[in-house]
Amino acid sequence: MENERIVSPQVLPEDERRDVNVPINTRPEHLDDFIGQENVKQNLKVFIEAAKSRGEA
């Protein structure tokens, strides 16, 4: 049985239809933009501030 290739360099019509209202960059820009993981976010804030105070950021 021959495997069908799923990845293709051609742009498909359904790929061209993109909702204009959806932002291109969906990654959070700030720690406060992340949902959940409050303890992890607080630890990261402490680590980042410590690195900044040492001049490593």
mmCIF file with all atom_site columns, C-alpha atoms in Angstrom:
data_model
loop_
_atom_site.group_PDB
_atom_site.id
_atom_site.type_symbol
_atom_site.label_atom_id
_atom_site.label_alt_id
_atom_site.label_comp_id
_atom_site.label_asym_id
_atom_site.label_entity_id
_atom_site.label_seq_id
_atom_site.pdbx_PDB_ins_code
_atom_site.Cartn_x
_atom_site.Cartn_y
_atom_site.Cartn_z
_atom_site.occupancy
_atom_site.B_iso_or_equiv
_atom_site.pdbx_formal_charge
_atom_site.auth_seq_id
_atom_site.auth_comp_id
_atom_site.auth_asym_id
_atom_site.auth_atom_id
_atom_site.pdbx_PDB_model_num
ATOM 1  C CA . MET A 1 1  ? 0.000   0.000  0.000  1.00 0.00 ? 1  MET A CA 1
ATOM 2  C CA . GLU A 1 2  ? 1.439   3.343  -1.033 1.00 0.00 ? 2  GLU A CA 1
ATOM 3  C CA . ASN A 1 3  ? 1.333   6.201  1.492  1.00 0.00 ? 3  ASN A CA 1
ATOM 4  C CA . GLU A 1 4  ? -0.362  9.360  0.269  1.00 0.00 ? 4  GLU A CA 1
ATOM 5  C CA . ARG A 1 5  ? 1.677   12.505 0.861  1.00 0.00 ? 5  ARG A CA 1
ATOM 6  C CA . ILE A 1 6  ? -0.228  14.905 3.109  1.00 0.00 ? 6  ILE A CA 1
ATOM 7  C CA . VAL A 1 7  ? 2.158   17.866 2.916  1.00 0.00 ? 7  VAL A CA 1
ATOM 8  C CA . SER A 1 8  ? 2.251   19.797 -0.340 1.00 0.00 ? 8  SER A CA 1
ATOM 9  C CA . PRO A 1 9  ? 3.952   23.040 -1.420 1.00 0.00 ? 9  PRO A CA 1
ATOM 10 C CA . GLN A 1 10 ? 0.822   24.189 -3.270 1.00 0.00 ? 10 GLN A CA 1
ATOM 11 C CA . VAL A 1 11 ? -1.572  26.595 -1.580 1.00 0.00 ? 11 VAL A CA 1
ATOM 12 C CA . LEU A 1 12 ? -5.031  25.091 -1.395 1.00 0.00 ? 12 LEU A CA 1
ATOM 13 C CA . PRO A 1 13 ? -8.171  27.211 -1.836 1.00 0.00 ? 13 PRO A CA 1
ATOM 14 C CA . GLU A 1 14 ? -9.216  26.549 1.760  1.00 0.00 ? 14 GLU A CA 1
ATOM 15 C CA . ASP A 1 15 ? -5.836  27.885 2.906  1.00 0.00 ? 15 ASP A CA 1
ATOM 16 C CA . GLU A 1 16 ? -6.412  31.180 1.096  1.00 0.00 ? 16 GLU A CA 1
ATOM 17 C CA . ARG A 1 17 ? -9.707  31.850 2.844  1.00 0.00 ? 17 ARG A CA 1
ATOM 18 C CA . ARG A 1 18 ? -8.647  33.414 6.095  1.00 0.00 ? 18 ARG A CA 1
ATOM 19 C CA . ASP A 1 19 ? -10.919 35.358 8.380  1.00 0.00 ? 19 ASP A CA 1
ATOM 20 C CA . VAL A 1 20 ? -9.738  38.960 8.289  1.00 0.00 ? 20 VAL A CA 1
ATOM 21 C CA . ASN A 1 21 ? -10.754 39.480 11.915 1.00 0.00 ? 21 ASN A CA 1
ATOM 22 C CA . VAL A 1 22 ? -8.407  36.774 13.203 1.00 0.00 ? 22 VAL A CA 1
ATOM 23 C CA . PRO A 1 23 ? -5.063  38.251 14.274 1.00 0.00 ? 23 PRO A CA 1
ATOM 24 C CA . ILE A 1 24 ? -2.035  36.854 12.481 1.00 0.00 ? 24 ILE A CA 1
ATOM 25 C CA . ASN A 1 25 ? 0.016   36.603 15.669 1.00 0.00 ? 25 ASN A CA 1
ATOM 26 C CA . THR A 1 26 ? -1.908  34.604 18.246 1.00 0.00 ? 26 THR A CA 1
ATOM 27 C CA . ARG A 1 27 ? 0.966   34.192 20.684 1.00 0.00 ? 27 ARG A CA 1
ATOM 28 C CA . PRO A 1 28 ? 0.661   36.065 23.972 1.00 0.00 ? 28 PRO A CA 1
ATOM 29 C CA . GLU A 1 29 ? 2.938   39.093 24.203 1.00 0.00 ? 29 GLU A CA 1
ATOM 30 C CA . HIS A 1 30 ? 2.954   39.369 28.002 1.00 0.00 ? 30 HIS A CA 1
ATOM 31 C CA . LEU A 1 31 ? 2.875   36.867 30.854 1.00 0.00 ? 31 LEU A CA 1
ATOM 32 C CA . ASP A 1 32 ? -0.493  38.262 31.921 1.00 0.00 ? 32 ASP A CA 1
ATOM 33 C CA . ASP A 1 33 ? -1.904  37.262 28.509 1.00 0.00 ? 33 ASP A CA 1
ATOM 34 C CA . PHE A 1 34 ? -1.397  33.556 29.312 1.00 0.00 ? 34 PHE A CA 1
ATOM 35 C CA . ILE A 1 35 ? -4.469  31.784 30.666 1.00 0.00 ? 35 ILE A CA 1
ATOM 36 C CA . GLY A 1 36 ? -4.066  29.656 33.780 1.00 0.00 ? 36 GLY A CA 1
ATOM 37 C CA . GLN A 1 37 ? -0.835  28.375 35.331 1.00 0.00 ? 37 GLN A CA 1
ATOM 38 C CA . GLU A 1 38 ? -0.763  31.216 37.862 1.00 0.00 ? 38 GLU A CA 1
ATOM 39 C CA . ASN A 1 39 ? 2.063   29.645 39.895 1.00 0.00 ? 39 ASN A CA 1
ATOM 40 C CA . VAL A 1 40 ? 4.194   29.138 36.798 1.00 0.00 ? 40 VAL A CA 1
ATOM 41 C CA . LYS A 1 41 ? 3.589   32.714 35.634 1.00 0.00 ? 41 LYS A CA 1
ATOM 42 C CA . GLN A 1 42 ? 4.515   34.084 39.062 1.00 0.00 ? 42 GLN A CA 1
ATOM 43 C CA . ASN A 1 43 ? 7.738   32.052 39.111 1.00 0.00 ? 43 ASN A CA 1
ATOM 44 C CA . LEU A 1 44 ? 8.645   33.243 35.616 1.00 0.00 ? 44 LEU A CA 1
ATOM 45 C CA . LYS A 1 45 ? 8.066   36.852 36.669 1.00 0.00 ? 45 LYS A CA 1
ATOM 46 C CA . VAL A 1 46 ? 10.452  36.375 39.601 1.00 0.00 ? 46 VAL A CA 1
ATOM 47 C CA . PHE A 1 47 ? 13.072  34.698 37.389 1.00 0.00 ? 47 PHE A CA 1
ATOM 48 C CA . ILE A 1 48 ? 12.828  37.436 34.757 1.00 0.00 ? 48 ILE A CA 1
ATOM 49 C CA . GLU A 1 49 ? 13.080  40.256 37.291 1.00 0.00 ? 49 GLU A CA 1
ATOM 50 C CA . ALA A 1 50 ? 16.079  38.576 38.939 1.00 0.00 ? 50 ALA A CA 1
ATOM 51 C CA . ALA A 1 51 ? 17.820  38.243 35.564 1.00 0.00 ? 51 ALA A CA 1
ATOM 52 C CA . LYS A 1 52 ? 17.060  41.896 34.785 1.00 0.00 ? 52 LYS A CA 1
ATOM 53 C CA . SER A 1 53 ? 18.502  43.029 38.112 1.00 0.00 ? 53 SER A CA 1
ATOM 54 C CA . ARG A 1 54 ? 21.685  41.048 37.399 1.00 0.00 ? 54 ARG A CA 1
ATOM 55 C CA . GLY A 1 55 ? 21.864  42.564 33.912 1.00 0.00 ? 55 GLY A CA 1
ATOM 56 C CA . GLU A 1 56 ? 21.381  39.200 32.222 1.00 0.00 ? 56 GLU A CA 1
ATOM 57 C CA . ALA A 1 57 ? 18.121  40.008 30.461 1.00 0.00 ? 57 ALA A CA 1
#
